[in-house]
């Protein structure tokens, strides 16, 4: 008789955003005449840059012509033209040199964040900062790994730091952080890299929001820290950088230097293991989408996609100014599209969610959904329209000052 993976039974029944969607649906049914402003889920609202759309169209046109038609991509790891564009971007923005075979193009970072666990033994101890993007916890729970947490809280500015008394094999870090908006400094990242090298552990560094960093002193990649290439797998996405949430493209970097000892004492390259896994389970990203992704990294692409980022950053400023004026504590919003606020009057985060929905029809995300340290905290995103952001903040001011 077939057996299921019983680890799934230990997981929370619903994914956070499904719980929220249910609450919204119930509210809408009872209040069909009250339009909601959604500042919860991290989806973007601005269209793709014109230069990206043109490149996707051109790529599609090539597929309709015999001479330029393309079927399966040979390597399935991304066309060289896109990998070169990514490598150039790292060099120009962070002074980091990558070779093309260290870069693997994917259909967005979420799948790789979840699937990377395939190349690690199930008896590894996994350390996840709390609160965190739920995929890290879920994907390790599915394979039954032991998870321990490093607290990100008000005391440490929502930037959890390593504790040398705690042993961990796989470490998840996200900077700029979803949900807290905090960003690790180079010195803080170095402490994590040193800890990982001492312990022989691997850091999965999620830099999905690196494009929102404006402070030139803050690291956009972990590889600007010495030693990181020996212990860090980095994952990035064009979803928020260039509005690819529906288009789907991202990339994972596994440096050549990153090797791990197998039980027979031999050195195994993690890039090779991941290549083996992907070779069996993934067949690459469509050609037109890779053409669009490469356009993001051109001079014009950078200019156009930064216009959308600047638009979201203006929203973040509106939110930050309002919260400051109202005396509500928050982190993020400067080098990040997320604002992480302390629920006023000691409210719980689901309580505050219900309160905002009921009173001003504004939807955010309860911090508790991201981990225990999210209790009493709440996430707002800057990905809405400017008009909606202004209106939501106007309603919030009216409500709090009532
Ligand atoms: C921290 C973080 N990592 C990865 C992702 C996945 O992005 P995508 O699969 O759209 O590339 C997200 C999406 O919201 C995210 O917040």
Coordinates of N, CA and C and ligand atoms in Angstrom, one line a residue, residues 42 107-111 113 133 136 174 178 206 208-209 237-240 245 248-249 338, ligand 1:
X42 N 3.3 40.1 -1.3 CA 4.4 40.8 -1.9 C 4.4 40.9 -3.4
X107 N 13.4 29.5 -12.9 CA 12.1 30.2 -13.1 C 11.6 30.9 -11.8
X108 N 12.5 31.6 -11.2 CA 12.2 32.3 -9.9 C 12.9 31.6 -8.8
X109 N 13.1 32.4 -7.7 CA 13.9 31.9 -6.6 C 13.2 31.0 -5.7
X110 N 11.8 31.0 -5.7 CA 11.1 30.2 -4.7 C 11.4 28.7 -4.9
X111 N 11.4 28.2 -6.2 CA 11.6 26.8 -6.4 C 13.0 26.4 -5.9
X113 N 14.9 27.9 -3.6 CA 14.9 28.0 -2.2 C 14.4 26.7 -1.6
X133 N 10.9 34.2 5.7 CA 10.1 33.8 4.5 C 9.7 32.3 4.7
X136 N 11.5 28.5 3.7 CA 12.7 27.9 4.3 C 12.2 26.8 5.3
X174 N 18.4 36.0 4.9 CA 17.7 36.8 3.8 C 18.0 38.3 4.1
X178 N 12.9 39.7 4.2 CA 11.4 39.5 4.1 C 11.1 38.7 5.4
X206 N 19.6 34.5 0.6 CA 18.5 34.9 -0.2 C 18.6 36.4 -0.4
X208 N 16.9 38.3 -2.7 CA 15.8 38.6 -3.7 C 15.5 40.1 -3.7
X209 N 15.8 40.8 -2.6 CA 15.5 42.3 -2.6 C 16.7 43.2 -2.7
X237 N 16.4 36.9 -7.5 CA 15.2 36.8 -8.3 C 15.0 38.1 -9.1
X238 N 14.4 38.1 -10.2 CA 14.0 39.3 -10.9 C 12.6 39.7 -10.6
X239 N 11.9 39.0 -9.7 CA 10.5 39.2 -9.4 C 10.3 40.6 -8.9
X240 N 11.0 41.1 -8.0 CA 10.8 42.4 -7.4 C 11.8 43.4 -8.0
X245 N 7.2 38.8 -11.3 CA 6.5 37.8 -10.5 C 5.6 36.9 -11.4
X248 N 8.5 35.1 -14.4 CA 9.3 34.1 -13.7 C 10.7 33.9 -14.2
X249 N 11.7 34.5 -13.5 CA 13.1 34.3 -13.8 C 13.9 34.7 -12.6
X338 N 9.8 46.5 2.3 CA 8.9 46.1 3.4 C 9.0 47.0 4.6
Ligands
LIG1 C1 12.7 36.3 0.5 C2 12.1 35.8 -0.8 N1 12.8 34.9 -1.5 C3 12.4 34.4 -2.6 C4 11.2 34.8 -3.1 C5 10.7 34.1 -4.4 O1 10.6 34.9 -5.4 P1 10.3 34.3 -6.9 O2 10.0 32.9 -6.8 O3 9.1 35.1 -7.4 O4 11.5 34.6 -7.6 C6 10.4 35.7 -2.5 C7 9.1 36.1 -3.0 O5 8.3 36.7 -2.4 C8 10.9 36.2 -1.3 O6 10.2 37.1 -0.5

